[in-house]
Amino acid sequence: MGRLSVDLCGIGLDNPLIPASGTFGYGYEFAELYDINCLGTFSFKGTTLQPRYGNPTPRIAECTAGMLNAVGLQNPGVGRVISEELPKLRTVFHKPVMANICGFSESDYVETAQRLDEQEGIGWLELNISCPNVHGGGMSFGTDPKSAGELTKAVRKAVRKPLIVKLSPNVTSIAEIAKACEAAGADALSLINTLLGLRIDLRTRRPVLANRTGGFSGPAVFPVALRMVQDVARAVRIPVVGMGGIRSAEDVLEMMMAGACCVEIGTANLVDPYACPAILEQLPRVMDTYGIRDLREIIGGANT
Amino acid sequence: MQQAFFEIEEQSRLTDSVYRMVLRGDTSGVRAPGQFVNIRIEGTFLRRPISVCDCEPDRLTLIYKVVGKGTAILKGLPVSSKLDILTGLGNGYDLTPAGNTPLLIGGGVGVPPLYLLCKRLIARGARPTVILGFNTASEIFYEKEFRSLGADVTVTTVDGSYGTKGFVTAAMDGIPCSYFYTCGPLPMLKSVYRGTTVSGQFSLEERMGCGFGACMGCTCHTNSGDKRVCREGPVFTKEDLPWED
C-alpha cells in the first residue's frame, strides 16, 4: 500500500482520484492522451435500461467558474453498454470500474443494476438518484428520504456488488437523505451531483439551454460540495465519496479532511483533459507541504 | 487529439468583426481540413472551438468572428502571447470522393475551413469552384486568398452590394459540380442540401462543453444514429443528415 492508496467498500484504490460519470465517457477519449490506469478508478457514463438521446441542444451553457449541462443521460442503453462499450473499455482500463445507473422507475433501476452487477470488471454500482436533467426520474427519487430509501433498498436486495448512492444537493437537508440511504443498505454515498441552475441569452431573451434549466458544476460549487460532504460524513458511518468543483491536489485534501475517503473529479476533465494526471502528480508534493504522510490519516480529520 | 502550446505570431482584422490569427507551434495533431481546435482563454471557463483555416508544419491560421466574451478576449491578445490549444479535433472533410470538379460553398464564418480544403484539393489535382456567401460587401473576406490558390471564385451578397445578389444557392446553377463541401449557418446548409443533386459533406456547428467527445453536450441526430458533432462530426455526409422534406 502506497501513501496515496485508499479503500472503497473493500476494494483498494491506488489513489483516491475517480473521474466522475458524464465527464469521462467510457474512458477511450482520455486513453488517447494518457494511460488511464493511473487513476484510482472511474465512473462511466450514466446507464439507463433503454437507449436515450437525451435533451435537445443547446445542452451546455458557460458560467463564471463553471458550466451548466442539460445532457439528459444520453447513453446507448444497458444492452449496448454491455455488448459494445464495456469490451472496448476493458482494452484501455484494467482495474475495477464504477458503473453509474439511472432510471425512471424502481424496476428500471433494479433491472439495469442487476445486468451491470453481473459484468466482470465492474467494481461498484453508483446509483444516480440525483440527475436534475430528466423528467420523472433521476433526481425525483433523490429529493425525498422515503423514496431514496425505498429505491436503495430495492436495488440493494437485487445486486451483490457494493452500492454507492449518488446524492443531489438540491434538497433542504442532504444529511436526512444520506441517513435514509444508509438505513436502506447503501454501502457508500457519493456527493454532490450538480446544482440546478439557469442562464438567459440576452440577445434572444430566452434560456440558453433548450431544457431551460441545467446542472451547475465546476470550481464555483466546491465550497458548497465541501460543506455537504462534511454534513453527510458527520451523519453516517458508511464511506463518502466527495465531489464538486475539485481541480487541484489541495481541493482533494480538503475534501478528504471533510470526510471523503476518495474523490470524484468531473468538470475539470472537460476543460483540461489532463486534469486528473496533473492532480495525481501534485498530490505527494502538496501532502509533504502539509505534513501528511498517508492520505488515510486525514479522512474526516476536520470533523471532530 | 493533441495538446500543444502555440505562440501568436500575427493578429489582423479582416472585417469589422472578423479577425485572423496566425499561431506558431506543433500542428502535427491536425490531420484533415475541416477539423477544429479548442483554445483555452484566460478569463473564460470553457475553451473556444475554432475551425482550422490553414495549417503548415509549424503554423496554424485561424479566422474567428468576435461574438462574445471569449472571442473579444482573443482579439485583444498581443503578438507572442502563449495559448494552450487542443488540436486535431473532429473528423474533418474526406477528400477521396471529391472528383475533378468539387464545389465548395461557404457562408460567413463558415468560409475559413474551406480554405485548407481548397488548397489540399488543388494539390490532389482537382479543379474546385468556390462560392463564398456574405450578407454585404463590407463583410467579405478571403476572396483574393481563394483566387490565389487557383480556384474559380464566385461571391454572393444578400443585399447585392457585391458579386451575385442573393444567397449562395443563387450562384450554384450551371456550375460544374462532381461533389460538394459546405460550411455555414444552418439555413444555408439546408438550402444547399435541397439545391444539390450530387452528394457532399456538411460541417455543422453546436455549443460544446469539452470539444473532444467526453461531455455529450453537442450530440445530433443522423440517419446512422446519434453522433457527437465534436467527435464523429463536425462533418457529416448528405446521406447521413435527416433533412428530407
XYZ file of C-alpha atoms in Angstrom:
549
model
C 0.000 0.000 0.000
C 1.393 3.351 -1.023
C 0.788 6.619 0.758
C -1.907 7.539 -1.781
C -3.860 4.291 -1.601
C -7.318 4.185 -0.070
C -10.169 1.704 0.295
C -13.671 1.978 -1.145
C -16.080 -0.693 0.116
C -13.361 -3.324 0.440
C -11.759 -2.660 -2.931
C -8.352 -0.979 -2.841
C -7.693 2.102 -4.939
C -4.094 3.040 -5.814
C -5.114 6.643 -5.276
C -8.324 8.484 -4.438
C -8.885 10.047 -7.878
C -12.017 8.971 -9.764
C -13.235 10.806 -12.886
C -16.943 11.414 -12.400
C -19.715 9.965 -14.504
C -20.668 12.027 -17.532
C -17.306 13.737 -17.845
C -15.204 10.782 -18.922
C -17.370 8.772 -21.341
C -16.123 5.178 -21.280
C -12.533 6.315 -20.979
C -11.360 5.979 -24.585
C -11.067 9.673 -25.408
C -8.732 10.158 -22.449
C -6.847 6.916 -23.108
C -5.684 8.587 -26.353
C -3.852 11.137 -24.215
C -2.535 9.196 -21.219
C -2.620 5.757 -19.602
C -5.867 5.983 -17.636
C -4.759 3.057 -15.449
C -3.007 5.698 -13.344
C -6.452 6.585 -11.925
C -7.998 5.034 -8.816
C -10.945 4.062 -10.993
C -13.556 5.990 -12.989
C -17.326 6.148 -13.097
C -18.559 5.635 -16.641
C -21.395 7.498 -18.374
C -24.796 7.059 -16.658
C -26.584 3.978 -17.971
C -30.340 3.533 -18.349
C -32.360 0.474 -19.326
C -33.329 1.886 -22.728
C -31.129 3.909 -25.110
C -31.544 7.672 -24.677
C -30.728 10.595 -26.968
C -31.104 12.995 -24.068
C -32.360 16.563 -24.248
C -32.445 18.826 -27.301
C -29.430 21.099 -27.854
C -28.107 23.531 -26.718
C -27.261 21.409 -23.698
C -24.268 23.400 -22.456
C -24.105 26.920 -21.025
C -20.971 28.549 -19.729
C -20.931 30.304 -16.336
C -18.398 32.163 -14.253
C -16.108 29.433 -12.857
C -18.346 26.644 -14.061
C -20.931 25.431 -16.525
C -24.491 24.197 -16.837
C -25.241 20.948 -18.590
C -28.599 19.510 -19.546
C -27.406 16.463 -21.471
C -30.211 14.350 -20.029
C -28.497 10.976 -19.690
C -27.640 10.282 -23.306
C -26.439 6.675 -23.453
C -26.871 3.612 -25.680
C -28.849 1.663 -23.061
C -27.628 -1.129 -20.791
C -27.689 -3.785 -23.531
C -25.254 -1.950 -25.799
C -23.201 -0.697 -22.865
C -22.585 -4.359 -22.021
C -22.129 -5.645 -25.580
C -20.172 -2.721 -27.071
C -18.822 -0.218 -24.571
C -17.561 -2.475 -21.782
C -15.447 -4.725 -24.050
C -13.809 -1.595 -25.533
C -13.413 -0.063 -22.075
C -11.546 -3.159 -20.894
C -8.961 -2.722 -23.623
C -7.914 0.636 -22.120
C -8.688 0.201 -18.392
C -7.702 -2.852 -16.382
C -8.901 -2.039 -12.882
C -12.409 -2.435 -11.430
C -14.578 0.342 -12.896
C -17.629 2.087 -11.425
C -20.988 1.756 -13.213
C -23.343 4.732 -12.888
C -27.015 3.783 -13.125
C -30.096 5.910 -13.675
C -33.759 5.183 -14.297
C -37.365 6.345 -14.403
C -38.942 3.737 -12.161
C -37.845 1.350 -9.450
C -37.992 -1.590 -11.843
C -35.817 0.331 -14.363
C -33.142 0.892 -11.755
C -33.315 -2.678 -10.463
C -33.044 -4.300 -13.891
C -30.218 -2.038 -15.078
C -28.347 -2.558 -11.818
C -28.786 -6.350 -11.984
C -27.451 -6.555 -15.509
C -24.404 -4.433 -14.716
C -23.860 -6.278 -11.433
C -23.231 -9.446 -13.447
C -20.449 -7.891 -15.504
C -16.890 -8.803 -14.756
C -14.650 -5.781 -14.331
C -17.304 -3.657 -12.634
C -16.294 -2.993 -9.039
C -19.079 -0.734 -7.768
C -22.562 0.338 -8.763
C -23.213 4.047 -8.376
C -26.944 4.679 -8.131
C -27.725 8.069 -9.620
C -30.824 9.336 -7.820
C -29.780 12.909 -8.451
C -29.746 13.720 -12.192
C -31.510 17.094 -12.464
C -31.968 16.942 -16.245
C -34.593 14.255 -16.759
C -38.288 14.377 -16.014
C -39.948 11.701 -13.945
C -36.690 10.009 -12.971
C -33.239 10.719 -11.595
C -33.485 13.494 -9.048
C -37.160 12.887 -8.278
C -36.025 9.763 -6.380
C -33.299 11.612 -4.535
C -35.062 14.629 -3.042
C -37.230 12.742 -0.564
C -35.773 10.482 2.174
C -38.581 7.957 1.850
C -38.322 7.381 -1.915
C -34.499 7.466 -1.769
C -34.583 4.799 0.947
C -37.093 2.603 -0.866
C -35.166 2.682 -4.130
C -31.870 1.987 -2.367
C -33.430 -0.961 -0.564
C -34.895 -2.440 -3.759
C -31.594 -2.202 -5.651
C -29.516 -3.384 -2.675
C -31.595 -6.568 -2.492
C -31.088 -7.236 -6.202
C -27.290 -6.887 -6.514
C -24.114 -8.300 -4.963
C -21.588 -5.575 -5.679
C -21.027 -2.559 -3.422
C -23.791 0.004 -3.919
C -22.888 3.684 -3.812
C -25.836 6.094 -3.826
C -25.141 9.422 -5.554
C -26.942 12.268 -3.811
C -28.461 15.511 -5.023
C -27.533 18.851 -3.449
C -30.943 20.232 -4.447
C -32.518 19.371 -1.098
C -33.147 21.060 2.238
C -31.153 18.523 4.249
C -28.749 16.255 2.408
C -27.894 14.546 5.718
C -31.511 13.317 6.036
C -31.393 11.721 2.581
C -27.980 10.245 3.391
C -29.268 8.658 6.592
C -32.268 7.181 4.767
C -29.959 5.589 2.153
C -27.638 4.247 4.858
C -30.579 2.732 6.725
C -31.781 1.147 3.470
C -28.481 -0.649 2.983
C -26.296 1.663 0.878
C -22.630 0.663 1.136
C -21.394 4.178 0.442
C -22.603 7.599 -0.689
C -21.235 9.901 -3.364
C -21.950 13.620 -3.499
C -22.657 16.127 -4.847
C -24.406 15.833 -8.192
C -24.933 19.172 -9.958
C -26.845 22.158 -8.597
C -29.910 23.183 -10.575
C -29.204 26.411 -12.483
C -30.329 28.705 -15.307
C -28.715 31.093 -17.835
C -30.524 33.538 -20.126
C -29.261 34.688 -23.524
C -29.511 38.488 -23.622
C -29.842 38.548 -27.414
C -32.772 36.135 -27.647
C -34.146 36.886 -24.132
C -34.642 33.137 -23.748
C -32.892 30.495 -21.627
C -29.591 29.388 -23.201
C -30.447 25.733 -22.633
C -33.221 24.098 -24.659
C -34.162 22.302 -21.426
C -34.423 25.717 -19.671
C -32.503 24.533 -16.589
C -29.311 22.535 -16.226
C -26.934 21.181 -13.628
C -24.273 23.620 -12.435
C -20.783 22.248 -11.866
C -17.207 23.477 -11.800
C -14.881 25.209 -9.325
C -17.629 27.598 -8.139
C -19.520 24.766 -6.411
C -16.537 23.479 -4.417
C -17.344 25.171 -1.060
C -20.973 24.042 -1.257
C -19.911 20.484 -2.043
C -17.339 20.503 0.750
C -19.920 21.638 3.296
C -22.362 18.944 2.169
C -19.695 16.232 2.295
C -18.965 17.217 5.879
C -22.690 17.325 6.756
C -23.108 13.813 5.378
C -19.867 12.384 6.790
C -20.955 13.547 10.247
C -24.388 11.963 9.846
C -23.475 8.471 8.567
C -20.934 5.698 9.260
C -20.613 4.424 5.661
C -17.888 5.776 3.339
C -18.439 9.037 1.497
C -17.084 9.796 -1.988
C -16.655 13.580 -2.285
C -17.088 15.549 -5.474
C -17.982 19.013 -6.719
C -15.590 21.507 -8.289
C -12.328 19.751 -7.443
C -9.456 20.934 -9.629
C -6.274 20.676 -7.552
C -4.448 18.446 -5.092
C -5.291 20.980 -2.367
C -9.003 20.559 -3.152
C -8.609 16.773 -2.848
C -7.058 17.123 0.600
C -9.801 19.487 1.790
C -12.459 17.097 0.542
C -10.839 14.195 2.371
C -10.478 16.201 5.582
C -14.227 16.896 5.319
C -14.820 13.151 5.393
C -14.400 11.816 1.852
C -12.466 8.545 1.562
C -11.864 9.274 -2.106
C -12.977 11.899 -4.608
C -14.629 12.167 -7.977
C -13.391 14.766 -10.436
C -15.810 15.897 -13.122
C -15.923 19.207 -14.917
C -12.150 19.738 -14.620
C -11.671 16.908 -17.156
C -13.722 18.774 -19.747
C -11.597 21.913 -19.604
C -8.255 20.192 -19.152
C -8.229 16.578 -20.308
C -5.016 16.091 -18.321
C -6.624 17.376 -15.067
C -6.538 14.023 -13.233
C -2.932 13.028 -14.006
C -1.884 16.607 -13.168
C -3.589 16.415 -9.746
C -2.063 12.981 -9.183
C 1.377 14.365 -9.893
C 0.844 17.286 -7.478
C -0.538 15.179 -4.626
C 2.659 13.850 -2.963
C 4.305 17.279 -3.018
C 1.243 19.009 -1.588
C 0.925 16.283 1.077
C 4.550 16.970 2.030
C 3.797 20.679 2.301
C 1.082 19.974 4.875
C 2.918 17.202 6.694
C 0.642 14.400 5.527
C 2.436 11.047 5.378
C -0.503 8.917 4.315
C -3.831 10.009 2.854
C -5.829 7.617 5.052
C -4.784 9.558 8.132
C -6.650 12.711 7.089
C -10.077 11.279 6.175
C -12.675 13.156 8.230
C -9.901 14.887 10.161
C -11.758 18.204 10.158
C -14.968 16.743 11.514
C -14.352 16.444 15.244
C -6.421 14.944 -30.278
C -3.245 16.539 -29.043
C -2.496 19.314 -26.560
C 0.039 21.860 -27.764
C 1.208 25.324 -26.798
C 1.199 27.951 -29.522
C 2.570 31.473 -29.757
C 0.592 34.190 -31.519
C 2.653 35.380 -34.462
C 0.141 37.664 -36.111
C -3.308 39.108 -35.397
C -5.104 41.008 -38.136
C -8.548 42.386 -38.722
C -10.305 41.175 -41.879
C -13.671 42.946 -41.466
C -15.483 44.879 -38.703
C -15.814 41.760 -36.541
C -13.751 39.026 -38.211
C -10.108 38.502 -37.245
C -7.282 36.305 -38.418
C -4.706 34.862 -36.069
C -1.528 33.088 -37.148
C -0.015 30.831 -34.486
C 3.367 29.157 -34.291
C 3.608 25.699 -32.733
C 3.335 21.971 -33.312
C 0.455 21.323 -35.710
C 1.111 17.591 -36.128
C -2.208 16.862 -34.386
C -4.168 18.364 -37.299
C -4.959 15.555 -39.730
C -7.578 16.931 -42.109
C -9.141 20.169 -43.344
C -12.437 20.787 -41.568
C -11.032 19.790 -38.182
C -11.097 22.329 -35.356
C -9.009 23.342 -32.361
C -10.182 24.208 -28.832
C -8.457 27.176 -27.249
C -8.115 27.844 -23.553
C -8.687 31.553 -22.946
C -7.730 33.215 -19.674
C -10.950 34.763 -18.373
C -13.467 32.212 -19.663
C -14.278 28.856 -18.107
C -14.744 26.737 -21.221
C -12.413 26.564 -24.192
C -13.423 28.124 -27.519
C -13.672 25.833 -30.557
C -12.437 27.406 -33.826
C -12.080 25.715 -37.210
C -8.676 25.401 -38.856
C -8.325 27.798 -41.802
C -4.788 26.867 -42.799
C -2.152 24.564 -41.427
C 1.545 24.156 -42.140
C 4.023 22.028 -40.162
C 4.683 24.748 -37.585
C 1.988 27.289 -38.304
C -1.755 27.418 -37.783
C -4.117 30.050 -39.212
C -7.472 30.602 -37.527
C -10.208 33.029 -38.560
C -12.786 33.941 -35.949
C -15.682 36.316 -35.521
C -15.928 38.330 -32.319
C -19.330 37.334 -30.976
C -18.909 37.268 -27.199
C -16.584 37.498 -24.260
C -14.159 34.740 -25.273
C -13.530 35.938 -28.803
C -13.302 39.545 -27.545
C -10.501 38.493 -25.175
C -8.861 36.527 -28.002
C -8.761 39.502 -30.359
C -7.089 41.604 -27.655
C -4.208 39.185 -27.085
C -0.928 40.687 -28.253
C 1.560 39.024 -30.578
C 3.812 36.463 -28.785
C 1.110 35.548 -26.230
C 1.061 31.807 -25.489
C -2.084 29.703 -25.926
C -2.968 26.215 -24.639
C -4.750 24.533 -27.562
C -6.224 21.098 -28.157
C -5.643 20.336 -31.836
C -6.880 17.762 -34.310
C -10.459 17.698 -33.030
C -13.318 16.298 -35.076
C -13.267 14.188 -38.212
C -12.644 16.822 -40.917
C -13.557 16.626 -44.595
C -12.951 13.431 -46.528
C -11.245 14.375 -49.808
C -11.497 10.997 -51.515
C -14.989 11.375 -53.085
C -14.253 14.906 -54.425
C -13.911 14.062 -58.123
C -12.359 16.506 -60.632
C -14.696 19.460 -60.147
C -15.768 19.735 -56.499
C -17.861 22.720 -55.429
C -17.001 24.462 -52.147
C -19.770 26.562 -50.594
C -19.027 28.768 -47.592
C -21.216 31.256 -45.737
C -19.835 33.937 -43.404
C -17.563 32.453 -40.734
C -18.188 29.079 -42.384
C -15.718 30.161 -45.077
C -12.384 29.549 -43.227
C -12.267 25.715 -43.100
C -12.857 25.614 -46.869
C -9.519 27.370 -47.429
C -7.319 24.460 -46.336
C -9.733 22.087 -48.048
C -9.412 24.036 -51.312
C -5.625 24.052 -51.033
C -5.498 20.293 -50.463
C -7.963 19.546 -53.273
C -5.880 21.574 -55.736
C -2.744 19.745 -54.542
C -4.508 16.496 -55.466
C -5.175 17.765 -58.991
C -8.838 18.735 -58.613
C -10.259 21.961 -60.076
C -12.531 23.296 -57.337
C -15.075 26.069 -57.759
C -15.735 28.180 -54.676
C -18.890 30.113 -53.758
C -18.466 32.485 -50.847
C -21.662 33.968 -49.396
C -21.884 37.067 -47.212
C -24.606 39.485 -46.109
C -22.995 42.571 -47.579
C -19.809 43.842 -49.266
C -18.177 45.025 -46.026
C -18.333 41.514 -44.547
C -16.413 39.830 -47.364
C -13.060 38.225 -46.581
C -10.665 35.764 -48.239
C -11.930 36.184 -51.817
C -8.407 37.048 -53.017
C -6.818 34.270 -50.982
C -9.019 31.625 -52.606
C -8.255 33.072 -56.051
C -4.516 32.937 -55.295
C -4.848 29.203 -54.691
C -6.067 28.926 -58.281
C -9.749 28.303 -57.564
C -12.610 29.731 -59.584
C -14.369 32.033 -57.074
C -17.901 33.481 -57.056
C -19.003 35.831 -54.278
C -22.655 36.350 -53.363
C -24.117 39.039 -51.110
C -27.630 39.008 -49.752
C -28.094 42.739 -50.407
C -26.399 42.652 -53.807
C -23.717 45.167 -52.788
C -21.032 42.924 -54.356
C -20.971 39.972 -56.740
C -24.086 37.927 -57.348
C -27.141 39.168 -55.427
C -28.801 36.621 -53.168
C -27.853 33.548 -51.162
C -25.148 31.070 -52.173
C -27.769 28.950 -53.931
C -28.315 31.836 -56.404
C -24.821 31.160 -57.782
C -24.988 27.371 -57.897
C -26.867 26.992 -61.210
C -24.733 25.778 -64.090
C -21.551 25.419 -62.049
C -19.749 22.127 -62.708
C -20.054 20.019 -59.573
C -18.797 16.462 -59.145
C -19.288 16.652 -55.363
C -19.678 19.458 -52.820
C -18.321 20.579 -49.469
C -20.054 23.213 -47.364
C -19.846 25.084 -44.087
C -22.008 27.945 -42.831
C -25.191 28.811 -40.967
C -27.814 26.061 -40.687
C -30.426 27.660 -43.015
C -27.737 27.917 -45.715
C -26.688 24.288 -45.204
C -30.282 23.174 -45.536
C -30.814 25.095 -48.780
C -27.599 23.589 -50.171
C -28.952 20.177 -49.144
C -32.165 20.834 -51.084
C -30.489 22.539 -54.042
C -27.947 19.852 -54.924
C -28.382 16.626 -56.862
C -24.896 15.238 -56.211
C -23.583 14.077 -52.829
C -21.485 16.166 -50.489
C -20.317 16.936 -46.965
C -21.678 19.445 -44.430
C -19.814 20.903 -41.474
C -22.189 21.508 -38.543
C -21.921 23.764 -35.530
C -23.178 23.200 -31.966
C -22.461 24.550 -28.491
C -19.772 22.345 -26.992
C -18.579 21.600 -23.495
C -15.291 19.773 -23.985
C -14.896 19.517 -27.784
C -13.381 16.030 -27.623
C -16.273 13.668 -27.002
C -16.453 13.401 -23.223
C -19.447 15.502 -22.188
C -22.040 14.558 -24.833
C -23.111 18.208 -24.978
C -23.191 18.536 -28.771
C -24.946 15.380 -29.950
C -27.103 15.489 -33.095
C -29.422 13.002 -34.782
C -28.175 11.390 -38.003
C -29.515 8.644 -40.240
C -26.958 6.294 -38.705
C -27.684 7.087 -35.056
C -26.851 9.842 -32.586
C -23.438 11.404 -33.225
C -21.274 13.876 -31.345
C -20.664 16.955 -33.516
C -17.234 17.321 -31.875
C -16.100 13.739 -32.402
C -17.900 11.845 -35.193
C -18.510 15.297 -36.775
C -18.397 18.181 -37.358
C -18.502 16.940 -40.969
C -21.428 14.752 -41.990
C -22.328 13.400 -45.424
C -25.530 14.390 -47.189
C -26.795 10.798 -46.860
C -26.264 10.899 -43.101
C -28.304 14.043 -42.411
C -32.012 13.581 -41.659
C -33.059 16.720 -43.535
C -35.501 15.214 -46.085
C -38.800 17.219 -46.546
